[in-house]
CSV table of C-alpha atoms in Angstrom, one decimal:
chain,number,residue,atom,x,y,z
P,96,MET,CA,1.9,12.3,22.4
P,97,ALA,CA,-1.7,11.1,22.0
P,98,ILE,CA,-1.2,11.0,18.2
P,99,LEU,CA,2.0,8.9,18.6
P,100,SER,CA,0.2,6.5,21.0
P,101,ARG,CA,-2.7,6.0,18.5
P,102,ARG,CA,-0.2,5.3,15.7
P,103,ILE,CA,1.6,2.7,17.8
P,104,VAL,CA,-1.6,1.0,18.6
P,105,PHE,CA,-2.5,1.1,14.9
P,106,LEU,CA,0.7,-0.5,13.9
P,107,PHE,CA,0.2,-3.4,16.4
P,108,SER,CA,-3.3,-3.9,15.0
P,109,VAL,CA,-2.0,-4.0,11.5
P,110,ILE,CA,0.4,-6.8,12.5
P,111,PHE,CA,-2.4,-8.7,14.2
P,112,LEU,CA,-4.7,-8.3,11.1
P,113,SER,CA,-1.9,-9.5,8.8
P,114,SER,CA,-1.6,-12.8,10.7
P,115,SER,CA,-5.4,-13.3,10.8
P,116,ILE,CA,-5.8,-12.4,7.1
P,117,SER,CA,-3.2,-15.0,6.0
P,118,SER,CA,-5.5,-17.7,7.6
P,119,LEU,CA,-8.5,-16.4,5.7
P,120,SER,CA,-7.0,-16.6,2.3
P,121,PHE,CA,-9.3,-16.8,-0.7
P,122,SER,CA,-9.2,-20.2,-2.4
P,123,PRO,CA,-9.7,-19.8,-6.2
P,124,ALA,CA,-10.9,-22.5,-8.5
P,125,ASP,CA,-8.0,-21.8,-10.9
P,126,GLU,CA,-4.6,-20.7,-9.8
P,127,TYR,CA,-1.4,-20.8,-11.8
P,128,LEU,CA,1.8,-19.2,-10.5
P,129,VAL,CA,4.7,-19.6,-13.0
P,130,ASN,CA,8.3,-18.8,-12.5
P,131,CYS,CA,9.5,-18.2,-16.0
P,132,GLY,CA,13.0,-19.2,-17.1
P,133,SER,CA,13.8,-20.9,-13.9
P,134,ASN,CA,14.6,-24.6,-13.4
P,135,VAL,CA,13.4,-24.6,-9.8
P,136,ASP,CA,10.2,-23.5,-8.0
P,137,SER,CA,10.3,-20.3,-5.9
P,138,THR,CA,8.3,-19.0,-2.9
P,139,VAL,CA,7.3,-15.3,-2.7
P,140,ASP,CA,4.9,-14.1,0.0
P,141,ASN,CA,4.2,-17.7,1.0
P,142,ARG,CA,3.1,-18.5,-2.5
P,143,ARG,CA,4.9,-21.1,-4.6
P,144,PHE,CA,5.7,-20.2,-8.2
P,145,VAL,CA,6.3,-23.3,-10.3
P,146,SER,CA,9.1,-23.5,-12.8
P,147,ASP,CA,8.0,-23.3,-16.4
P,148,ALA,CA,10.6,-26.0,-17.2
P,149,SER,CA,8.7,-28.5,-15.0
P,150,LYS,CA,6.9,-31.6,-16.3
P,151,VAL,CA,3.7,-29.6,-16.8
P,152,LYS,CA,4.5,-27.6,-19.9
P,153,PHE,CA,2.8,-24.2,-20.0
P,154,PHE,CA,4.5,-22.6,-22.9
P,155,SER,CA,5.2,-23.5,-26.5
P,156,SER,CA,8.0,-21.8,-28.5
P,157,GLU,CA,10.9,-23.0,-30.5
P,158,GLY,CA,14.1,-21.2,-29.7
P,159,SER,CA,13.2,-19.8,-26.3
P,160,VAL,CA,15.9,-19.5,-23.7
P,161,SER,CA,16.1,-19.1,-20.0
P,162,LEU,CA,18.1,-16.1,-18.7
P,163,GLN,CA,19.7,-15.7,-15.4
P,164,GLY,CA,20.2,-12.1,-14.2
P,165,GLU,CA,23.6,-10.8,-13.1
P,166,ASP,CA,24.7,-8.4,-10.4
P,167,LEU,CA,21.3,-8.5,-8.7
P,168,ALA,CA,20.8,-7.1,-5.2
P,169,PRO,CA,20.4,-9.8,-2.5
P,170,ASN,CA,16.8,-8.8,-1.7
P,171,VAL,CA,15.5,-9.2,-5.2
P,172,PRO,CA,12.8,-11.9,-5.1
P,173,GLN,CA,13.6,-15.1,-6.9
P,174,ILE,CA,10.9,-14.7,-9.6
P,175,TYR,CA,12.7,-11.5,-10.7
P,176,ARG,CA,16.1,-13.2,-11.0
P,177,THR,CA,15.3,-15.2,-14.1
P,178,ALA,CA,13.3,-14.7,-17.3
P,179,ARG,CA,12.1,-16.6,-20.3
P,180,VAL,CA,13.3,-14.9,-23.5
P,181,PHE,CA,11.7,-15.4,-26.9
P,182,ALA,CA,13.1,-14.6,-30.4
P,183,ARG,CA,9.8,-15.4,-32.1
P,184,GLN,CA,6.1,-15.7,-31.2
P,185,ALA,CA,5.4,-17.8,-28.2
P,186,LYS,CA,2.4,-18.6,-26.0
P,187,TYR,CA,1.6,-19.9,-22.5
P,188,GLU,CA,-1.6,-21.9,-22.2
P,189,PHE,CA,-3.5,-22.5,-19.0
P,190,ASN,CA,-6.5,-24.8,-18.7
P,191,VAL,CA,-9.2,-23.2,-16.5
P,192,ARG,CA,-12.2,-24.9,-14.9
P,193,GLU,CA,-14.3,-21.9,-13.9
P,194,LYS,CA,-16.1,-19.6,-16.3
P,195,GLY,CA,-15.8,-15.9,-15.4
P,196,THR,CA,-13.3,-13.1,-14.7
P,197,HIS,CA,-9.7,-14.2,-14.2
P,198,MET,CA,-6.9,-12.1,-12.9
P,199,VAL,CA,-3.8,-12.2,-15.1
P,200,ARG,CA,-0.6,-10.7,-13.7
P,201,LEU,CA,2.5,-10.4,-15.8
P,202,HIS,CA,5.8,-9.7,-14.0
P,203,PHE,CA,8.6,-8.0,-15.7
P,204,ASN,CA,12.2,-7.2,-14.7
P,205,ARG,CA,14.6,-6.3,-17.5
P,206,LEU,CA,17.7,-8.2,-16.4
P,207,SER,CA,21.3,-7.3,-17.0
P,208,SER,CA,23.2,-10.2,-18.6
P,209,SER,CA,26.4,-10.7,-20.6
P,210,GLN,CA,24.6,-13.4,-22.6
P,211,ILE,CA,21.6,-11.6,-23.9
P,212,ASP,CA,21.0,-7.9,-24.2
P,213,LEU,CA,17.4,-7.2,-23.2
P,214,ASN,CA,17.8,-3.6,-24.4
P,215,ASP,CA,16.7,-5.2,-27.7
P,216,ALA,CA,13.4,-6.2,-26.1
P,217,GLU,CA,10.2,-4.8,-27.7
P,218,PHE,CA,7.1,-6.9,-28.0
P,219,HIS,CA,3.3,-7.2,-27.9
P,220,VAL,CA,1.3,-9.3,-25.5
P,221,THR,CA,-2.2,-10.6,-26.1
P,222,VAL,CA,-4.5,-12.5,-23.7
P,223,ASN,CA,-7.5,-14.4,-25.1
P,224,GLY,CA,-7.9,-12.1,-28.1
P,225,HIS,CA,-7.2,-8.8,-26.2
P,226,VAL,CA,-4.1,-6.7,-26.9
P,227,VAL,CA,-2.9,-5.9,-23.4
P,228,LEU,CA,0.6,-4.5,-24.2
P,229,ARG,CA,1.9,-3.1,-27.4
P,230,ASN,CA,5.5,-2.1,-28.3
P,231,PHE,CA,6.4,-2.9,-24.7
P,232,ASN,CA,10.1,-3.0,-23.8
P,233,GLY,CA,10.0,-4.0,-20.1
P,234,ASN,CA,11.7,-0.8,-19.1
P,235,ASN,CA,10.8,0.3,-15.6
P,236,ASP,CA,10.8,4.0,-14.8
P,237,ASP,CA,11.7,3.3,-11.2
P,238,SER,CA,14.4,0.7,-12.1
P,239,SER,CA,12.5,-2.0,-10.3
P,240,SER,CA,10.3,-4.9,-11.1
P,241,LYS,CA,6.9,-4.1,-12.6
P,242,VAL,CA,3.6,-6.0,-12.4
P,243,ARG,CA,0.9,-5.4,-15.1
P,244,GLU,CA,-2.5,-6.7,-13.9
P,245,PHE,CA,-5.4,-7.5,-16.2
P,246,LEU,CA,-9.0,-8.7,-15.6
P,247,ILE,CA,-10.1,-11.0,-18.4
P,248,TRP,CA,-13.5,-12.6,-18.9
P,249,VAL,CA,-13.1,-16.3,-19.8
P,250,ASP,CA,-15.8,-18.2,-21.7
P,251,VAL,CA,-13.7,-21.0,-23.0
P,252,GLY,CA,-11.7,-23.5,-21.0
P,253,GLU,CA,-8.3,-21.8,-21.3
P,254,VAL,CA,-6.3,-18.6,-20.9
P,255,VAL,CA,-3.8,-18.0,-23.6
P,256,VAL,CA,-1.0,-15.4,-23.2
P,257,ARG,CA,0.9,-14.7,-26.3
P,258,PHE,CA,4.3,-12.8,-26.6
P,259,VAL,CA,5.1,-11.4,-30.0
P,260,PRO,CA,8.4,-9.6,-30.8
P,261,SER,CA,7.6,-6.4,-32.7
P,262,GLU,CA,10.5,-6.9,-35.2
P,263,ASP,CA,12.9,-9.6,-36.4
P,264,SER,CA,15.7,-8.1,-34.4
P,265,LYS,CA,13.6,-7.7,-31.2
P,266,LEU,CA,13.1,-10.0,-28.3
P,267,ALA,CA,10.2,-10.7,-25.9
P,268,PHE,CA,10.5,-11.8,-22.3
P,269,VAL,CA,8.6,-12.4,-19.1
P,270,ASN,CA,9.7,-13.2,-15.5
P,271,ALA,CA,6.6,-14.6,-14.0
P,272,ILE,CA,2.9,-15.1,-14.7
P,273,GLU,CA,-0.2,-15.4,-12.5
P,274,VAL,CA,-3.6,-16.6,-13.7
P,275,ILE,CA,-6.2,-16.7,-10.9
P,276,SER,CA,-10.0,-17.0,-11.1
P,277,ALA,CA,-11.6,-14.0,-9.4
P,278,PRO,CA,-14.4,-14.0,-6.8
P,279,LYS,CA,-17.8,-13.6,-8.3
P,280,ASP,CA,-18.4,-10.3,-6.6
P,281,LEU,CA,-15.1,-8.7,-7.7
P,282,ILE,CA,-16.5,-7.0,-10.8
P,283,ALA,CA,-20.2,-5.9,-10.8
P,284,ASP,CA,-22.0,-5.9,-14.1
P,285,VAL,CA,-23.5,-2.5,-13.6
P,286,ALA,CA,-22.0,0.9,-12.8
P,287,THR,CA,-22.9,4.6,-12.8
P,288,SER,CA,-21.7,6.5,-15.9
P,289,VAL,CA,-20.7,10.1,-15.1
P,290,SER,CA,-20.4,13.0,-17.6
P,291,ARG,CA,-21.3,16.6,-18.0
P,292,ASP,CA,-24.8,15.6,-19.0
P,293,GLY,CA,-25.4,13.8,-15.7
P,294,THR,CA,-25.4,10.2,-14.6
P,295,GLY,CA,-26.8,7.0,-16.0
P,296,LYS,CA,-26.5,3.2,-15.7
P,297,LEU,CA,-24.0,1.3,-17.7
P,298,ASN,CA,-24.4,-2.5,-18.1
P,299,GLY,CA,-22.1,-5.3,-19.3
P,300,LEU,CA,-19.0,-4.5,-17.3
P,301,GLY,CA,-18.5,-8.1,-16.2
P,302,LYS,CA,-17.3,-9.2,-19.7
P,303,GLN,CA,-15.1,-6.2,-20.4
P,304,ALA,CA,-11.3,-6.7,-20.4
P,305,MET,CA,-9.6,-4.3,-17.9
P,306,GLU,CA,-6.2,-3.2,-16.8
P,307,VAL,CA,-5.7,-2.1,-13.3
P,308,VAL,CA,-4.0,1.3,-13.6
P,309,TYR,CA,-4.3,2.5,-10.0
P,310,ARG,CA,-5.0,0.8,-6.7
P,311,ILE,CA,-4.7,3.3,-3.9
P,312,ASN,CA,-4.9,3.0,-0.1
P,313,VAL,CA,-6.1,6.5,0.9
P,314,GLY,CA,-4.5,7.8,4.1
P,315,GLY,CA,-2.6,4.5,4.7
P,316,ARG,CA,0.6,2.8,3.9
P,317,LYS,CA,1.5,0.4,1.2
P,318,VAL,CA,-0.4,-2.9,1.4
P,319,THR,CA,1.6,-5.8,0.1
P,320,PRO,CA,0.2,-9.1,-1.5
P,321,PHE,CA,0.9,-10.9,1.8
P,322,ASN,CA,-1.8,-8.7,3.5
P,323,ASP,CA,-4.4,-9.0,0.8
P,324,THR,CA,-6.6,-12.1,0.2
P,325,LEU,CA,-6.3,-11.6,-3.6
P,326,TRP,CA,-2.5,-10.9,-3.4
P,327,ARG,CA,-2.9,-7.3,-4.6
P,328,THR,CA,-0.6,-4.3,-4.0
P,329,TRP,CA,-2.2,-1.0,-2.8
P,330,LEU,CA,0.0,2.1,-2.9
P,331,PRO,CA,-0.2,5.2,-0.6
P,332,ASP,CA,-2.1,8.2,-2.0
P,333,ASP,CA,0.4,10.9,-1.0
P,334,ASP,CA,1.6,11.7,-4.6
P,335,LEU,CA,-2.0,11.8,-5.9
P,336,PHE,CA,-3.7,13.8,-3.1
P,337,LYS,CA,-4.0,17.4,-4.3
P,338,THR,CA,-6.0,19.2,-1.7
P,339,VAL,CA,-4.3,21.8,0.4
P,340,ASP,CA,-6.9,21.9,3.1
P,341,ALA,CA,-5.6,22.4,6.7
P,342,SER,CA,-8.7,20.6,8.0
P,343,SER,CA,-8.0,17.3,6.2
P,344,HIS,CA,-6.2,14.6,8.1
P,345,LYS,CA,-5.5,10.9,8.1
P,346,ALA,CA,-7.7,8.6,10.2
P,347,TYR,CA,-6.7,5.3,11.7
P,348,PHE,CA,-9.0,2.6,13.1
P,349,THR,CA,-7.8,-0.2,15.4
P,350,GLY,CA,-11.1,-2.0,15.8
P,351,ARG,CA,-12.6,-4.8,13.7
P,352,ILE,CA,-13.9,-4.1,10.2
P,353,LYS,CA,-17.4,-5.4,10.0
P,354,TYR,CA,-17.9,-7.1,6.6
P,355,ARG,CA,-21.5,-7.9,5.9
P,356,PRO,CA,-23.7,-9.5,3.1
P,357,GLY,CA,-24.5,-6.9,0.5
P,358,GLY,CA,-21.5,-4.8,1.3
P,359,ALA,CA,-17.9,-5.0,0.2
P,360,SER,CA,-16.3,-8.3,1.0
P,361,ARG,CA,-12.7,-8.8,2.1
P,362,GLU,CA,-11.9,-9.8,-1.5
P,363,VAL,CA,-13.2,-6.5,-2.7
P,364,GLY,CA,-11.0,-4.6,-0.3
P,365,PRO,CA,-8.8,-5.8,2.6
P,366,ASP,CA,-8.9,-4.7,6.2
P,367,ASN,CA,-5.7,-2.6,5.8
P,368,VAL,CA,-7.5,-0.4,3.2
P,369,TYR,CA,-10.7,0.1,5.2
P,370,ASN,CA,-9.0,0.8,8.6
P,371,THR,CA,-7.4,4.0,7.2
P,372,ALA,CA,-8.9,7.0,5.5
P,373,ARG,CA,-8.5,10.7,4.8
P,374,VAL,CA,-11.1,12.9,6.5
P,375,GLY,CA,-11.8,16.6,5.6
P,376,ASN,CA,-13.9,19.2,4.0
P,377,VAL,CA,-13.2,19.2,0.2
P,378,MET,CA,-10.6,16.7,-0.9
P,379,SER,CA,-9.4,15.7,-4.4
P,380,TRP,CA,-7.1,13.2,-6.0
P,381,ASP,CA,-5.7,13.5,-9.5
P,382,PHE,CA,-4.9,10.4,-11.6
P,383,PRO,CA,-3.0,10.8,-15.0
P,384,VAL,CA,-4.4,8.4,-17.6
P,385,SER,CA,-4.2,7.6,-21.3
P,386,THR,CA,-7.0,9.0,-23.5
P,387,GLY,CA,-9.1,7.0,-25.9
P,388,TYR,CA,-10.7,4.6,-23.3
P,389,LYS,CA,-13.4,4.3,-20.7
P,390,TYR,CA,-12.4,3.9,-17.1
P,391,LEU,CA,-14.0,2.1,-14.2
P,392,ILE,CA,-13.5,4.1,-11.0
P,393,ARG,CA,-14.1,2.2,-7.8
P,394,MET,CA,-14.3,4.2,-4.6
P,395,HIS,CA,-14.1,2.5,-1.2
P,396,PHE,CA,-15.8,3.8,1.9
P,397,CYS,CA,-15.8,2.7,5.5
P,398,ASP,CA,-17.0,5.1,8.3
P,399,ILE,CA,-14.2,4.7,10.9
P,400,ALA,CA,-14.3,8.4,11.9
P,401,SER,CA,-17.9,9.2,13.0
P,402,GLU,CA,-18.8,9.0,16.7
P,403,SER,CA,-22.3,7.9,15.9
P,404,LEU,CA,-24.5,6.8,13.0
P,405,GLY,CA,-26.4,9.2,10.7
P,406,MET,CA,-23.9,12.0,10.9
P,407,LEU,CA,-21.9,11.5,7.7
P,408,TYR,CA,-23.4,12.8,4.5
P,409,PHE,CA,-21.3,14.0,1.6
P,410,ASN,CA,-21.1,14.4,-2.2
P,411,VAL,CA,-19.0,12.5,-4.7
P,412,TYR,CA,-17.5,14.2,-7.8
P,413,ILE,CA,-15.7,12.7,-10.9
P,414,ASN,CA,-13.9,15.2,-13.1
P,415,GLY,CA,-15.9,18.0,-11.4
P,416,ASN,CA,-19.2,16.4,-12.3
P,417,LEU,CA,-21.6,15.4,-9.6
P,418,ALA,CA,-21.5,11.6,-9.4
P,419,TYR,CA,-23.5,11.0,-6.2
P,420,GLN,CA,-25.4,13.6,-4.1
P,421,ASP,CA,-26.0,13.4,-0.4
P,422,PHE,CA,-24.3,10.0,0.1
P,423,ASP,CA,-25.6,8.5,3.4
P,424,ILE,CA,-23.0,6.0,4.3
P,425,SER,CA,-25.0,4.8,7.4
P,426,ASP,CA,-27.9,3.9,5.2
P,427,ALA,CA,-25.7,2.2,2.6
P,428,THR,CA,-24.1,0.0,5.3
P,429,GLY,CA,-27.3,-1.0,7.1
P,430,TYR,CA,-26.6,1.4,9.9
P,431,VAL,CA,-23.3,-0.2,11.0
P,432,LEU,CA,-20.2,1.8,11.7
P,433,ALA,CA,-16.9,0.5,10.4
P,434,SER,CA,-18.7,-1.5,7.7
P,435,PRO,CA,-17.2,-1.3,4.2
P,436,TYR,CA,-19.0,-0.2,1.1
P,437,TYR,CA,-17.9,0.7,-2.5
P,438,MET,CA,-19.4,2.5,-5.5
P,439,ASP,CA,-18.5,2.0,-9.2
P,440,PHE,CA,-18.4,4.9,-11.7
P,441,VAL,CA,-17.5,4.9,-15.4
P,442,VAL,CA,-16.1,7.9,-17.3
P,443,ASP,CA,-15.6,8.0,-21.1
P,444,LEU,CA,-12.3,9.5,-22.3
P,445,THR,CA,-12.6,8.2,-25.9
P,446,ALA,CA,-13.4,11.7,-27.1
P,447,ASP,CA,-10.0,12.9,-25.9
P,448,SER,CA,-8.0,10.3,-27.9
P,449,ASN,CA,-6.4,13.0,-30.1
P,450,ASN,CA,-4.9,14.8,-27.0
P,451,PRO,CA,-1.1,13.9,-27.2
P,452,LEU,CA,-0.6,15.1,-23.6
P,453,GLY,CA,-3.0,12.5,-22.3
P,454,SER,CA,-5.7,13.3,-19.7
P,455,SER,CA,-6.5,12.8,-16.0
P,456,ILE,CA,-9.3,11.6,-13.8
P,457,THR,CA,-10.1,13.8,-10.8
P,458,VAL,CA,-11.9,12.2,-7.9
P,459,SER,CA,-13.3,14.4,-5.2
P,460,VAL,CA,-15.5,14.3,-2.1
P,461,GLY,CA,-17.0,17.2,-0.2
P,462,PRO,CA,-19.8,18.1,2.2
P,463,SER,CA,-23.5,18.1,1.1
P,464,ASN,CA,-26.4,20.2,2.3
P,465,LYS,CA,-27.3,17.4,4.7
P,466,THR,CA,-23.9,17.5,6.5
P,467,SER,CA,-24.4,17.8,10.2
P,468,VAL,CA,-23.6,21.0,12.0
P,469,ASP,CA,-22.4,19.1,15.0
P,470,GLU,CA,-18.9,20.1,16.1
P,471,HIS,CA,-17.8,16.5,16.0
P,472,ARG,CA,-19.1,16.0,12.5
P,473,VAL,CA,-17.2,14.5,9.6
P,474,ASP,CA,-17.6,16.4,6.4
P,475,ALA,CA,-16.3,13.8,3.9
P,476,MET,CA,-14.0,10.8,3.8
P,477,LEU,CA,-12.5,8.3,1.5
P,478,ASN,CA,-10.6,5.0,2.2
P,479,GLY,CA,-9.5,3.7,-1.2
P,480,VAL,CA,-9.6,4.2,-5.0
P,481,GLU,CA,-9.1,1.8,-7.9
P,482,ILE,CA,-9.0,2.9,-11.5
P,483,MET,CA,-9.3,0.3,-14.3
P,484,LYS,CA,-8.9,0.9,-18.0
P,485,MET,CA,-11.6,-0.8,-20.1
P,486,ASN,CA,-10.9,-2.3,-23.5
P,487,ASN,CA,-11.8,-0.2,-26.6
P,488,SER,CA,-13.9,-1.1,-29.6
P,489,MET,CA,-11.0,-3.1,-31.0
P,490,GLY,CA,-10.8,-5.2,-27.9
P,491,SER,CA,-7.5,-3.6,-27.0
P,492,LEU,CA,-6.1,-2.1,-23.8
P,493,ASP,CA,-3.1,-0.6,-25.6
P,494,GLY,CA,-3.8,1.3,-28.8
P,495,PHE,CA,-6.4,1.1,-31.6
P,496,VAL,CA,-5.3,-2.3,-32.8
P,497,SER,CA,-6.7,-5.8,-32.7
P,498,THR,CA,-5.1,-9.2,-32.0
P,499,ASP,CA,-5.5,-10.2,-35.6
P,500,MET,CA,-3.6,-7.0,-36.7
P,501,ILE,CA,-0.8,-7.9,-34.3
P,502,LEU,CA,-0.5,-11.5,-35.3
P,503,THR,CA,-0.7,-10.9,-39.1
P,504,SER,CA,1.9,-8.2,-39.0
P,505,CYS,CA,4.2,-10.3,-36.8
P,506,PRO,CA,7.6,-10.5,-38.6
P,507,ASN,CA,8.2,-14.0,-37.4
P,508,ARG,CA,4.9,-15.2,-38.9
P,509,ARG,CA,5.8,-13.4,-42.2
P,510,ASN,CA,9.2,-15.0,-42.3
P,511,LEU,CA,7.8,-18.4,-41.5
P,512,SER,CA,5.2,-18.0,-44.3
P,513,ILE,CA,8.0,-17.0,-46.8
P,514,PHE,CA,10.1,-19.9,-45.7
P,515,ILE,CA,7.2,-22.3,-46.1
P,516,ALA,CA,6.4,-20.8,-49.6
P,517,MET,CA,10.1,-21.2,-50.6
P,518,MET,CA,10.2,-24.8,-49.4
P,519,ALA,CA,7.0,-25.5,-51.3
P,520,SER,CA,8.4,-24.0,-54.5
P,521,MET,CA,11.6,-26.0,-54.1
P,522,CYS,CA,9.6,-29.2,-53.6
P,523,ILE,CA,7.6,-28.5,-56.8
P,524,PHE,CA,10.7,-27.6,-58.7
P,525,MET,CA,12.5,-30.8,-57.5
P,526,SER,CA,9.5,-32.9,-58.3
P,527,PHE,CA,9.4,-31.5,-61.8
P,528,TYR,CA,13.1,-32.0,-62.2
P,529,VAL,CA,12.9,-35.6,-61.1
P,530,VAL,CA,10.1,-36.3,-63.6
P,531,VAL,CA,11.9,-34.7,-66.4
P,532,GLN,CA,15.1,-36.6,-65.6
P,533,ARG,CA,13.3,-39.9,-65.4
P,534,LYS,CA,11.6,-39.3,-68.8
P,535,LYS,CA,15.0,-38.4,-70.3
P,536,VAL,CA,16.5,-41.6,-68.9
P,537,ARG,CA,13.6,-43.7,-70.3
P,538,ASP,CA,14.0,-42.1,-73.7
P,539,ASP,CA,17.8,-42.7,-73.8
P,540,ILE,CA,17.2,-46.3,-72.8
P,541,SER,CA,14.6,-47.0,-75.4
P,542,TRP,CA,16.7,-45.8,-78.3
P,543,THR,CA,20.0,-47.3,-77.3
P,544,LYS,CA,21.2,-50.1,-79.7
P,545,LEU,CA,22.8,-53.1,-78.3
P,546,PRO,CA,26.3,-53.8,-79.6
P,547,MET,CA,26.8,-57.0,-81.6
P,548,ASP,CA,29.7,-58.2,-79.5
P,549,VAL,CA,28.1,-58.0,-76.1
P,550,ARG,CA,28.8,-61.0,-73.9
P,551,GLN,CA,26.0,-63.5,-73.0
P,552,ASP,CA,26.4,-63.1,-69.3
P,553,ASN,CA,25.9,-59.3,-69.6
P,554,LEU,CA,22.6,-59.9,-71.4
P,555,LYS,CA,21.5,-62.1,-68.6
P,556,SER,CA,22.4,-59.6,-66.0
P,557,GLY,CA,20.2,-56.9,-67.5
P,558,ASN,CA,22.9,-54.2,-67.0
P,559,GLN,CA,22.5,-52.3,-70.2
P,560,PHE,CA,24.9,-49.4,-69.3
P,561,SER,CA,27.9,-51.3,-68.1
P,562,ALA,CA,28.5,-53.1,-71.5
P,563,ARG,CA,28.4,-50.0,-73.7
P,564,LYS,CA,31.5,-49.3,-75.8
P,565,PRO,CA,32.8,-45.9,-75.8
């Protein structure tokens, strides 16, 4: 009964926090929300997505069409009811005012339509010179809409998103696009690298292109964009939590999360992530990933379970390797309970690129030698995890290919080049033909003898061909 009461109180606090968070929304310098293929604007989670057919032209492509989905469920959001479909290379261009990291979210929902068969969709996507999707078909394993999120560093004054059909017979499509400038503290430039050889410092993360692979609310429920100041989605950890430890349990907090300078901001992680956690002895989470890349692992902590300060010490492990020993969360948060903090780690899986089965990243927390022996102690805890794939040496997030390789092998570009070459050859041939014909006409005229019986008026008219005798 006590557990049920705590959960009811927790649910009421979530509702209260949801309404307060909406009034504290982050205001980005650049924000584009585009409803692709629609003639009207749409509102989703109190956010207005502007039609790409509006007066402000975002995309450029000859032959693109707008597609309206058929037989859709009534609860499907408006941005997933239409799509912009391309039969050849196309691009969306967004002017940006702020230099730095931008969040680029691409929304896909492969619509059913009697007009166009999107089963023929297969395409590549590049963003500012980074290959972010390759041979993508928009197929969703769970038969629902899918959002692919990327973090792109922008030096120049624009974000360019290109869609390239993989073959002549293939199509490209997109349902909605978001381009939003990120807060300055979203991606730190330094992280701790973790390997079998130990730990070290890795610099230069800020200018890396990244794809968000996992964003997990540990011990809590799904967090929707409406309840996140950066409009992110956080999923529950139940399918990834691998520990069968009877002592582990979920913790809920109904008080106020105390954000403070130097710690995690609300943009780094929302209240609804920090007010839930898993608490236990040794706990692990397993994340399947693609090999051939480095990954940024962000772990979110907020001590919502300790009864007093200075009691929570634990170790952090990545793939079984010690990443942080004797983590003192009280010291990290300036001796404030319920104050959020995060740590960034990087693992290198490029050496496993030949493994056809892929790989996985295991994140674990467990007690340290400094763990309190008090009966009310907390051995270890975790509130949230984010895993982001980092671009490889080719600048790609999907395969060992570059943007130049994608664009030069594009069948539409090749056909266009052939067409231009053919037109040029035809122009040269026609020019040569005209010159030859003119020369032949001049030669015929210069050697034609005038008949002796031509009339005087014909001589005056200068029409030398009309007066010829057969």
